[in-house]
Structures are given as structure tokens and as C-alpha cells.
Short mmCIF file of C-alpha atoms and ligand atoms in Angstrom, two decimals:
data_model
loop_
_atom_site.label_atom_id
_atom_site.label_comp_id
_atom_site.label_asym_id
_atom_site.label_seq_id
_atom_site.Cartn_x
_atom_site.Cartn_y
_atom_site.Cartn_z
CA MET A 404 28.70 22.25 51.97
CA LYS A 405 25.30 21.81 53.59
CA THR A 406 22.24 21.77 51.37
CA ARG A 407 18.49 21.27 51.83
CA ARG A 408 18.04 17.51 51.64
CA ILE A 409 15.18 16.22 49.46
CA VAL A 410 12.73 13.64 50.80
CA SER A 411 9.83 11.80 49.16
CA LEU A 412 7.16 9.80 50.95
CA VAL A 413 5.09 6.90 49.65
CA SER A 414 1.90 6.69 51.72
CA LEU A 415 0.06 3.35 51.72
CA GLY A 416 -3.01 1.97 53.50
CA CYS A 417 -5.93 3.69 55.23
CA PRO A 418 -6.80 7.35 55.82
CA LYS A 419 -5.37 7.10 59.33
CA ASN A 420 -1.99 6.21 57.84
CA LEU A 421 -2.37 9.10 55.41
CA VAL A 422 -2.84 11.49 58.34
CA ASP A 423 0.39 10.08 59.84
CA SER A 424 2.13 10.70 56.49
CA GLU A 425 0.88 14.31 56.57
CA GLY A 426 2.39 14.64 60.05
CA LEU A 427 5.76 13.24 58.88
CA VAL A 428 5.86 15.56 55.86
CA GLY A 429 4.85 18.52 58.03
CA THR A 430 7.76 17.87 60.42
CA LEU A 431 10.24 17.55 57.54
CA LEU A 432 9.00 20.74 55.86
CA SER A 433 9.13 22.55 59.22
CA ASN A 434 12.83 21.67 59.36
CA ASP A 435 13.64 22.90 55.89
CA PHE A 436 13.72 19.59 54.10
CA ARG A 437 12.37 19.74 50.57
CA VAL A 438 9.60 17.19 49.98
CA VAL A 439 8.91 15.98 46.43
CA ALA A 440 6.30 13.63 44.96
CA ASN A 441 8.69 11.71 42.69
CA PRO A 442 11.04 9.37 44.65
CA LYS A 443 13.56 9.40 41.80
CA GLU A 444 14.21 13.10 42.52
CA SER A 445 14.90 12.61 46.22
CA ASP A 446 17.87 11.84 48.50
CA VAL A 447 15.71 9.90 50.93
CA VAL A 448 12.58 7.82 50.30
CA ILE A 449 10.19 7.07 53.18
CA VAL A 450 7.68 4.26 52.65
CA ASN A 451 4.77 4.49 55.12
CA THR A 452 3.55 0.90 55.10
CA CYS A 453 0.23 -0.84 55.72
CA GLY A 454 0.28 -4.19 57.50
CA PHE A 455 -3.46 -4.85 57.73
CA LEU A 456 -3.83 -7.71 55.24
CA ASP A 457 -1.67 -10.02 53.09
CA ALA A 458 -2.45 -7.89 50.03
CA SER A 459 -1.48 -4.64 51.74
CA ARG A 460 1.77 -6.13 53.04
CA LYS A 461 2.63 -7.34 49.54
CA GLU A 462 1.93 -3.83 48.19
CA SER A 463 4.16 -2.36 50.91
CA LEU A 464 7.03 -4.78 50.22
CA ASP A 465 6.82 -4.02 46.50
CA ALA A 466 6.99 -0.27 47.22
CA ILE A 467 10.00 -0.76 49.50
CA ARG A 468 11.85 -2.91 46.98
CA GLY A 469 11.13 -0.29 44.33
CA ALA A 470 12.61 2.42 46.55
CA VAL A 471 15.68 0.34 47.40
CA ALA A 472 16.28 -0.29 43.70
CA LEU A 473 16.43 3.49 43.17
CA LYS A 474 19.55 3.61 45.34
CA SER A 475 21.60 2.01 42.57
CA ALA A 476 19.74 3.60 39.64
CA THR A 477 19.30 7.22 40.81
CA GLY A 478 20.58 9.72 43.41
CA VAL A 479 18.52 8.15 46.19
CA LYS A 480 20.84 7.58 49.14
CA ARG A 481 18.65 6.18 51.89
CA VAL A 482 15.35 4.31 52.29
CA LEU A 483 13.32 4.50 55.51
CA VAL A 484 10.32 2.35 56.36
CA ALA A 485 7.52 3.51 58.68
CA GLY A 486 3.95 2.46 59.43
CA CYS A 487 2.13 -0.65 60.62
CA MET A 488 4.56 -3.22 59.18
CA VAL A 489 7.32 -1.80 61.40
CA GLY A 490 5.14 -2.52 64.44
CA ASN A 491 4.29 -6.13 63.59
CA TYR A 492 6.40 -7.46 60.71
CA ARG A 493 10.04 -6.47 61.43
CA GLU A 494 11.40 -9.97 60.66
CA LEU A 495 9.47 -10.10 57.39
CA LEU A 496 10.79 -6.64 56.46
CA GLU A 497 14.37 -7.62 57.25
CA LYS A 498 14.01 -10.87 55.29
CA GLU A 499 11.96 -9.66 52.33
CA ALA A 500 13.25 -6.11 51.92
CA PRO A 501 17.04 -6.01 52.30
CA GLY A 502 18.69 -2.62 51.68
CA VAL A 503 16.42 -0.61 53.98
CA ASP A 504 18.44 1.90 56.05
CA ALA A 505 16.07 2.43 58.97
CA LEU A 506 12.76 1.26 60.42
CA VAL A 507 10.84 4.10 62.08
CA GLY A 508 8.26 3.20 64.76
CA PHE A 509 5.27 5.40 65.66
CA GLY A 510 7.05 6.60 68.81
CA ASP A 511 9.76 8.23 66.69
CA TYR A 512 7.57 10.10 64.19
CA HIS A 513 8.05 13.41 66.08
CA ARG A 514 11.78 13.31 65.38
CA ILE A 515 11.71 12.08 61.77
CA ASP A 516 13.73 15.17 60.77
CA ARG A 517 16.65 14.21 63.01
CA ILE A 518 16.48 10.55 61.92
CA VAL A 519 16.73 11.59 58.26
CA GLU A 520 19.45 14.14 59.03
CA ASP A 521 21.54 11.55 60.93
CA LEU A 522 21.16 9.04 58.11
CA VAL A 523 21.89 11.21 55.11
CA GLY A 524 23.98 14.02 56.67
CA GLY A 525 24.76 17.37 55.12
CA HIS A 526 21.31 18.87 55.62
CA ALA A 527 21.09 22.65 55.94
CA ALA A 528 18.78 22.51 58.94
CA PRO A 529 17.52 25.75 60.54
CA GLU A 530 20.07 27.24 62.99
CA PHE A 531 19.81 25.82 66.54
CA GLY A 532 17.35 27.97 68.48
CA ALA A 533 16.08 29.59 65.25
CA GLU A 534 12.34 30.02 65.19
CA ARG A 535 10.78 27.03 63.40
CA ARG A 536 7.44 27.67 61.69
CA ARG A 537 5.18 24.54 61.82
CA VAL A 538 4.29 23.67 58.25
CA ASP A 539 0.93 22.00 57.69
CA ALA A 540 1.18 19.29 55.01
CA ALA A 541 -1.74 17.98 52.96
CA LEU A 542 -1.54 14.79 50.92
CA THR A 543 -5.18 14.87 49.80
CA PRO A 544 -6.66 17.03 47.03
CA ARG A 545 -7.31 20.57 48.29
CA HIS A 546 -11.08 20.21 48.80
CA TYR A 547 -11.17 17.27 51.22
CA ALA A 548 -9.13 16.14 54.19
CA TYR A 549 -9.07 13.62 57.02
CA LEU A 550 -9.27 14.52 60.70
CA LYS A 551 -7.91 11.74 62.91
CA ILE A 552 -9.51 12.17 66.35
CA SER A 553 -7.68 9.44 68.27
CA GLU A 554 -4.95 6.84 67.95
CA GLY A 555 -5.00 3.17 68.90
CA CYS A 556 -7.89 0.86 69.87
CA ASP A 557 -9.19 -0.88 73.02
CA HIS A 558 -11.29 -3.49 71.22
CA THR A 559 -10.07 -7.09 70.85
CA CYS A 560 -11.52 -8.19 67.51
CA ALA A 561 -10.04 -11.63 66.92
CA PHE A 562 -9.01 -10.98 63.30
CA CYS A 563 -7.22 -7.71 63.97
CA VAL A 564 -3.68 -6.78 65.11
CA ILE A 565 -4.13 -3.01 65.10
CA PRO A 566 -4.29 -2.73 68.92
CA SER A 567 -0.96 -4.54 69.22
CA ILE A 568 0.57 -2.22 66.59
CA ARG A 569 -0.98 1.14 67.54
CA GLY A 570 -1.60 0.59 71.27
CA ALA A 571 -4.55 1.54 73.47
CA MET A 572 -7.01 4.24 72.38
CA ARG A 573 -5.82 7.83 73.01
CA SER A 574 -8.19 10.71 72.15
CA PHE A 575 -6.81 14.03 70.88
CA PRO A 576 -8.03 17.16 72.72
CA THR A 577 -11.26 18.64 71.33
CA GLU A 578 -9.81 22.18 71.17
CA ASP A 579 -6.87 20.98 69.03
CA LEU A 580 -9.22 19.10 66.70
CA VAL A 581 -11.54 22.08 66.28
CA GLU A 582 -8.53 24.32 65.64
CA ARG A 583 -7.24 21.83 63.06
CA ALA A 584 -10.64 21.79 61.36
CA ARG A 585 -10.62 25.61 61.18
CA THR A 586 -7.12 25.52 59.66
CA LEU A 587 -8.22 22.97 57.09
CA ALA A 588 -11.36 24.96 56.22
CA GLY A 589 -9.20 28.07 55.97
CA ARG A 590 -7.08 26.40 53.35
CA GLY A 591 -10.06 25.46 51.20
CA VAL A 592 -11.15 22.08 52.58
CA ARG A 593 -14.88 21.62 52.05
CA GLU A 594 -15.25 17.97 53.11
CA LEU A 595 -13.88 16.79 56.45
CA ASN A 596 -13.69 13.02 56.94
CA VAL A 597 -13.52 12.18 60.66
CA VAL A 598 -11.49 8.98 61.24
CA ALA A 599 -10.09 6.79 64.04
CA GLN A 600 -9.77 3.07 64.66
CA ASP A 601 -13.08 3.40 66.52
CA SER A 602 -14.40 6.98 66.28
CA THR A 603 -17.39 6.30 68.56
CA VAL A 604 -15.43 5.97 71.81
CA TYR A 605 -13.81 9.37 71.37
CA GLY A 606 -13.22 11.08 74.73
CA SER A 607 -13.81 8.09 77.01
CA ASP A 608 -10.12 8.14 78.03
CA LEU A 609 -9.41 11.87 78.03
CA TYR A 610 -12.74 13.11 79.45
CA GLY A 611 -14.00 9.97 81.18
CA GLU A 612 -17.10 9.96 78.95
CA LEU A 613 -18.04 9.59 75.29
CA ARG A 614 -17.61 13.04 73.72
CA LEU A 615 -18.05 12.42 69.99
CA PRO A 616 -21.47 14.13 69.75
CA GLN A 617 -20.04 17.24 71.43
CA LEU A 618 -17.02 17.21 69.11
CA LEU A 619 -19.23 16.88 66.02
CA ARG A 620 -21.43 19.73 67.23
CA ARG A 621 -18.34 21.94 67.47
CA LEU A 622 -17.10 20.87 64.03
CA ASP A 623 -20.61 21.52 62.65
CA GLU A 624 -20.01 25.24 63.39
CA VAL A 625 -16.76 25.50 61.42
CA GLU A 626 -17.31 28.02 58.63
CA GLY A 627 -16.20 27.03 55.15
CA LEU A 628 -16.85 23.30 55.52
CA ASP A 629 -19.77 21.86 53.54
CA TRP A 630 -19.65 18.21 54.53
CA ILE A 631 -18.50 16.43 57.69
CA ARG A 632 -18.45 12.66 57.32
CA LEU A 633 -18.02 10.19 60.18
CA LEU A 634 -16.13 6.96 59.49
CA TYR A 635 -15.16 3.85 61.51
CA ALA A 636 -17.99 3.73 64.06
CA TYR A 637 -18.31 0.67 66.30
CA PRO A 638 -21.86 -0.80 66.33
CA THR A 639 -22.29 -0.95 70.10
CA GLU A 640 -21.10 2.63 70.68
CA VAL A 641 -23.56 4.47 68.43
CA THR A 642 -25.53 6.42 71.04
CA ASP A 643 -28.83 8.28 70.61
CA GLY A 644 -26.86 11.49 71.13
CA LEU A 645 -24.62 10.61 68.19
CA ILE A 646 -27.56 9.70 65.96
CA ASP A 647 -29.13 13.03 66.88
CA VAL A 648 -26.07 14.97 65.67
CA LEU A 649 -25.77 12.89 62.51
CA SER A 650 -29.41 13.46 61.61
CA SER A 651 -29.67 17.17 62.47
CA GLY A 652 -26.30 18.68 61.46
CA LYS A 653 -25.82 21.72 59.18
CA ARG A 654 -22.58 20.27 57.85
CA VAL A 655 -22.49 16.87 59.55
CA LEU A 656 -23.92 14.44 56.98
CA PRO A 657 -26.73 11.93 57.71
CA TRP A 658 -24.14 9.32 56.81
CA LEU A 659 -22.25 6.77 58.87
CA ASP A 660 -19.53 4.23 58.13
CA VAL A 661 -20.04 1.40 60.65
CA PRO A 662 -18.12 -1.83 59.86
CA ILE A 663 -20.32 -4.75 61.01
CA GLN A 664 -17.88 -7.45 59.86
CA HIS A 665 -20.58 -10.18 59.94
CA ALA A 666 -24.22 -10.83 60.99
CA ALA A 667 -24.32 -14.43 62.25
CA ASP A 668 -24.32 -14.58 66.05
CA ASN A 669 -21.77 -17.36 66.44
CA VAL A 670 -19.36 -15.77 63.92
CA LEU A 671 -19.68 -12.38 65.69
CA ALA A 672 -18.96 -14.19 68.98
CA ARG A 673 -15.87 -15.94 67.54
CA MET A 674 -14.75 -12.55 66.16
CA LYS A 675 -15.05 -11.17 69.73
CA ARG A 676 -17.19 -8.28 68.50
CA GLY A 677 -19.05 -8.13 71.83
CA HIS A 678 -22.53 -8.16 70.34
CA GLY A 679 -24.90 -10.21 68.21
CA ARG A 680 -27.10 -9.70 65.14
CA ALA A 681 -29.90 -8.08 67.17
CA VAL A 682 -27.70 -5.05 67.92
CA LEU A 683 -27.00 -4.62 64.19
CA GLU A 684 -30.67 -4.88 63.21
CA LYS A 685 -31.63 -2.31 65.85
CA LEU A 686 -28.82 0.01 64.76
CA VAL A 687 -29.90 -0.02 61.10
CA GLU A 688 -33.52 0.67 62.15
CA ARG A 689 -32.48 3.51 64.52
CA LEU A 690 -30.38 5.22 61.82
CA ARG A 691 -33.00 4.88 59.10
CA ARG A 692 -35.72 6.16 61.49
CA ALA A 693 -33.62 9.19 62.47
CA HIS A 694 -33.46 10.71 58.97
CA PRO A 695 -35.39 9.93 55.74
CA ARG A 696 -32.20 9.90 53.64
CA PHE A 697 -29.77 8.39 56.19
CA ALA A 698 -26.97 6.57 54.33
CA ILE A 699 -25.00 3.70 55.86
CA ARG A 700 -21.67 2.34 54.71
CA THR A 701 -20.27 -0.90 56.08
CA THR A 702 -17.52 -3.49 55.77
CA VAL A 703 -17.81 -7.27 56.10
CA ILE A 704 -15.42 -10.21 56.25
CA VAL A 705 -16.18 -13.53 54.54
CA GLY A 706 -14.53 -16.84 55.38
CA PHE A 707 -13.79 -16.17 59.06
CA PRO A 708 -12.65 -19.40 60.81
CA GLY A 709 -15.67 -21.53 61.64
CA GLU A 710 -18.03 -19.72 59.25
CA THR A 711 -20.47 -22.35 57.96
CA GLU A 712 -22.57 -22.16 54.79
CA ALA A 713 -25.56 -21.42 57.06
CA ASP A 714 -23.67 -18.55 58.73
CA PHE A 715 -22.81 -17.14 55.36
CA GLU A 716 -26.46 -17.38 54.25
CA THR A 717 -27.38 -15.48 57.41
CA LEU A 718 -24.98 -12.71 56.38
CA LEU A 719 -26.44 -12.59 52.85
CA GLN A 720 -30.01 -12.39 54.21
CA PHE A 721 -28.98 -9.58 56.57
CA LEU A 722 -27.39 -7.58 53.71
CA ALA A 723 -30.47 -8.14 51.53
CA TRP A 724 -32.60 -6.78 54.39
CA ALA A 725 -30.35 -3.88 55.44
CA LYS A 726 -29.64 -2.67 51.89
CA PHE A 727 -26.45 -0.80 52.89
CA ASP A 728 -25.85 2.20 50.65
CA ARG A 729 -22.15 1.45 50.33
CA LEU A 730 -20.27 -1.75 51.24
CA GLY A 731 -16.72 -3.09 51.23
CA ALA A 732 -16.04 -6.83 51.59
CA PHE A 733 -12.82 -8.62 52.47
CA ARG A 734 -11.80 -12.26 52.45
CA TYR A 735 -10.62 -13.25 55.95
CA SER A 736 -6.82 -12.87 56.18
CA ARG A 737 -4.97 -14.96 58.80
CA GLU A 738 -2.98 -12.28 60.66
CA GLN A 739 0.17 -13.27 62.56
CA GLY A 740 -0.35 -12.36 66.22
CA SER A 741 -4.16 -12.17 65.97
CA ALA A 742 -6.36 -14.38 68.19
CA ALA A 743 -8.14 -15.85 65.16
CA ALA A 744 -4.90 -17.06 63.58
CA ASP A 745 -4.93 -20.08 65.89
CA LEU A 746 -8.66 -20.79 65.68
CA ASP A 747 -9.92 -24.14 64.36
CA GLY A 748 -12.19 -24.21 61.33
CA GLN A 749 -9.92 -22.16 59.00
CA VAL A 750 -11.89 -21.79 55.74
CA PRO A 751 -10.17 -22.90 52.50
CA GLU A 752 -9.18 -20.02 50.16
CA GLU A 753 -11.37 -21.28 47.31
CA VAL A 754 -14.42 -21.28 49.62
CA LYS A 755 -13.59 -17.72 50.79
CA ASP A 756 -13.31 -16.70 47.16
CA GLU A 757 -16.57 -18.31 46.12
CA ARG A 758 -18.41 -16.65 49.08
CA TRP A 759 -16.78 -13.26 48.39
CA HIS A 760 -18.06 -13.37 44.81
CA ARG A 761 -21.59 -14.39 45.85
CA LEU A 762 -21.72 -11.59 48.40
CA MET A 763 -20.42 -9.00 45.94
CA ALA A 764 -22.95 -10.20 43.34
CA LEU A 765 -25.78 -9.58 45.85
CA GLN A 766 -24.43 -6.15 46.85
CA GLN A 767 -23.95 -5.23 43.19
CA ARG A 768 -27.62 -5.99 42.49
CA LEU A 769 -28.68 -3.85 45.46
CA ALA A 770 -26.33 -1.01 44.45
CA PHE A 771 -27.36 -1.05 40.78
CA ASP A 772 -31.07 -0.99 41.76
CA ALA A 773 -30.43 1.93 44.13
CA ALA A 774 -28.51 3.80 41.41
CA THR A 775 -31.29 3.22 38.86
CA ALA A 776 -33.85 4.51 41.37
CA ARG A 777 -31.93 7.82 41.50
CA VAL A 778 -32.44 8.61 37.78
CA GLY A 779 -34.51 11.79 37.45
CA SER A 780 -33.64 13.02 40.95
CA THR A 781 -31.07 15.66 41.93
CA ILE A 782 -28.05 15.05 44.15
CA ASP A 783 -25.38 17.24 45.78
CA VAL A 784 -21.82 16.53 44.72
CA LEU A 785 -18.25 17.72 45.17
CA VAL A 786 -16.13 17.83 42.02
CA ASP A 787 -13.03 15.67 42.48
CA ALA A 788 -11.65 16.25 38.97
CA ALA A 789 -12.71 18.66 36.21
CA LYS A 790 -13.63 17.49 32.71
CA GLU A 791 -10.50 16.72 30.67
CA GLY A 792 -10.85 16.21 26.94
CA PRO A 793 -13.38 13.43 26.38
CA ARG A 794 -13.29 12.45 30.07
CA PRO A 795 -16.27 13.91 31.97
CA ALA A 796 -15.89 15.71 35.28
CA ARG A 797 -15.56 13.14 38.05
CA CYS A 798 -17.75 14.12 40.99
CA ARG A 799 -18.70 12.40 44.20
CA SER A 800 -22.10 12.59 45.86
CA TRP A 801 -22.53 13.07 49.60
CA LEU A 802 -23.19 9.29 49.71
CA ASP A 803 -19.65 8.47 48.58
CA ALA A 804 -16.52 8.56 50.73
CA PRO A 805 -13.31 9.67 48.96
CA GLU A 806 -11.20 7.15 47.10
CA ILE A 807 -13.32 4.08 48.01
CA ASP A 808 -16.87 4.70 46.74
CA ALA A 809 -18.74 5.53 43.51
CA ASN A 810 -18.64 8.56 41.21
CA VAL A 811 -21.06 10.92 39.50
CA LEU A 812 -19.89 11.66 35.96
CA VAL A 813 -20.84 15.01 34.41
CA ASP A 814 -19.86 16.05 30.89
CA ASP A 815 -19.63 19.76 31.76
CA ASP A 816 -16.45 21.85 31.50
CA THR A 817 -17.82 24.59 33.74
CA LEU A 818 -17.44 22.33 36.79
CA LYS A 819 -14.21 23.11 38.68
CA ALA A 820 -12.28 20.71 40.97
CA GLY A 821 -13.33 21.33 44.56
CA GLU A 822 -16.62 22.94 43.56
CA LYS A 823 -19.89 21.89 45.22
CA ALA A 824 -22.81 21.51 42.78
CA THR A 825 -26.27 20.00 42.39
CA ILE A 826 -26.60 17.43 39.62
CA ARG A 827 -29.73 16.08 37.92
CA VAL A 828 -29.19 12.33 37.52
CA THR A 829 -29.88 11.23 33.95
CA GLU A 830 -28.37 7.74 33.96
CA ALA A 831 -27.15 4.91 36.17
CA ARG A 832 -23.87 3.33 34.99
CA GLY A 833 -23.43 0.38 37.28
CA TYR A 834 -22.27 1.72 40.66
CA ASP A 835 -21.76 5.20 39.16
CA LEU A 836 -24.27 7.86 38.16
CA ALA A 837 -24.19 10.30 35.25
CA GLY A 838 -25.98 13.61 34.98
CA THR A 839 -26.08 17.30 34.17
CA ARG A 840 -25.81 20.43 36.29
CA ALA A 841 -29.30 21.04 37.80
S1 SF4 B 1619 -12.30 -1.97 66.32
FE1 SF4 B 1619 -11.63 -4.07 66.05
S2 SF4 B 1619 -11.13 -4.16 63.85
FE2 SF4 B 1619 -11.19 -2.00 64.39
S3 SF4 B 1619 -9.06 -1.47 64.90
FE3 SF4 B 1619 -10.10 -2.03 66.81
S4 SF4 B 1619 -9.65 -4.21 67.12
FE4 SF4 B 1619 -9.24 -3.70 64.97
#
């Protein structure tokens, strides 16, 4: 007797992978599969992996092994693996994660329903030819969402394998993206996080010219949204037109995530970033000049092959000068298939570690000083989680991207999850702020 098969999905890695997971879940729901959060309650577990760094691959392998173990301990019948590890680490998956029933590549995501049906059988799929209503899945809390505007990347950064996994850059049509944003706003999304591998080259393939400013202008008109945040910009592609939108939007925030990766000319050259320190200095000055409160988030890598102590000092001096509002730092990870994997001058792990800690100590000082300077001022926030017992409401200011940045803690049980509010800052607690409703 056919029944509605039950699927669960474990989504790992970056927001772009999360958007893929939402697509997979949407296709399954549109074909009458039930999708549950707890893998133990499912017939089929899908693990959407991240293959970006050693640590993320380890996390993915652990999740896969956990799912495979459920096959003997619970009613789980099949385990499928998707995501970036399928593209670049098949041998490792086969060696390190026996018991997986199928590896699903990006090219097969559109038919995930049939793959699951073929593997587990007995699914009460909608009748052939029956009208299938597209179900829109969300894996983020109701009040924020990610909008992926393109897939793939045309850059050749020496430390990165994403282009070989996700292919060349393909922009999604502006009309579809605006329609998606309206749908998201219609379902209560207030914060739209615009993501891509490199968001700044949006449109260059599809329209033969950079079209990100035009897209952001259209998104800026979408009723119901409060904040539109732009992530993953590439330093050389931040045009004056883009800076103009970012600094004059109604909903588009004066905020930009632009990973610089390093600041020493010869390290940037070895990374094949296509620019030097001067471009980064000019970019920081242009953004700060464009809006009095412009906030910049960035990411850096320490211990890239050939990085000398002097290069690292150059990076520290640049960070001390730029005073980025938010920063993430990674130790260089030697990626199989990347150009840098074969470079001379590989930096010993203990040196990477020591440099990572020195850099984080500097950034912590800058961040704590900036937080302290905010005491007494007011700041706009979105409430991510309401107060629960002794735990204050956990909010996030417009300066903070979801899941990766700081919080604003408010001991007020009138604040509801998803609500936008203005908070008077009364205290700095390290990276976080605390306050009361203004
Ligand atoms: S811009 Fe560079 S680091 Fe980012 S995905 Fe493309 S190749 Fe990788």
C-alpha cells in the first residue's frame, strides 16, 4: 500500500547551501513527501554537505555517519548525500562514509523527488498529470531569509575550489528574484539577505552588464521588507552605482560584506585576487565617505602559503586602520584541487594558529571599543528570539548578519520574535550589547 514517504534534511555550510536545501525541501513537499525536522522520524535522510574547509568536511562526515547509524537503530531506510562534498570529495565520501545510498549532484536537484521515490519505493506521489502546487520551503526563522541571486563563480582565487564544484557564474533573472522577494515579504520576512559566490557581478552573463544596483533598487521597493543586506561582494566589482544604492536605500542597508582575504600585495597576488592593497584602502574610504554610518563586514585568511611575518604585520596594520565593523577569520586550509595546494611556502599549523589568535585579539579590541562607544545611543534591531525565563530577548542590530555576528540582549518580555524595535544601549558585553526598549 502506498503511503506518503517521510524525509528529513540536514543542511550544513553557508547561506547559499541553505537556499539549495530550501529548494530540495520545496520540491519534495510539492510532490507530497512529508518533511520532518527530526531524522529519527523519517524514512529518508538527506545530508546537504559543505566541502569548503577541513572543519566543514569533518562536520559533514559526522552528520552522514550519524544518519547512516539511524538505519540500524530506527526506521530510517535510506541516506542520501548532496552538496559541495559530492562535487569534489566523492572518493573521501565513499571511503569515510560507507552505507550511503546515493550521492546527489547539483544537476539532479530538480528531480530529488524521483530519486527518493526510486530509492525508497512505495511513495503515494500525486497522480501522473495531476496539478502539482509548488510549495515554498523556508529553513530560516520566519522573519529573515536568504535570496540567492546567482550560482557559481568566475573568479580563480587560489585557495578556493568553489568554481570547480559549482561551475561558472549564472545569474538568475531579475523578475524571478523580485517575485521571490515579494513572496518572502508576503510570508512575513522582514530581513532579506542577498547572497551569491560573488554578488557584485550579478547580471554580467545574463544581461551583458553589471545589474546589481538595478536589482537592489527593485528590491528596495518591495513592501513589507525592513532590511535588505548585501553579502559576498568582490572588492574590485564594487561600483559607484552600487555604493549609491547602498548609501541611499529605503530598505537597502548601508552595510556591505566584502571578503578581502588579506591586505599584503604579494599575498593577494599569490591568492590570485586580481588586485592589491591600494584597491582595498580606496574601497574602505569610498564606503565610509558615502554614508556616515556605513558598516563593513569582511573575512580574512591567515597562514596562506608564502605569508611572511612582515606580510602578516601588514594585514594587522590594515585591520587596525580599517576598523571593520564585523570580521570573520580563517586559518588557511589546503584544499584538494585548489591552485594553492601545490604552492611552496606552506605555513606550519602552529604558526597559522598563533597568527589567527593575534589577529582575533586585535579585532576583539576594536570590536569591544566600538561596542563600548555605543553605550547611551539607540540602535534598530530585529528580535530573533523572545525572552524566555531568565534568558533575555536575543535581538540583532542592523550591523549584524544572521547566525554569524553579535547580539543585542534585552530583558523585556514584550518583545516578540520577528519584531523590529529601537533599543537604547545601556551596556557593552564583549561583542554583544545590552539595552532597553527606547
Ligand atoms: S570569489 Fe573567490 S573565494 Fe569566492 S567563491 Fe569565487 S573563487 Fe571562491
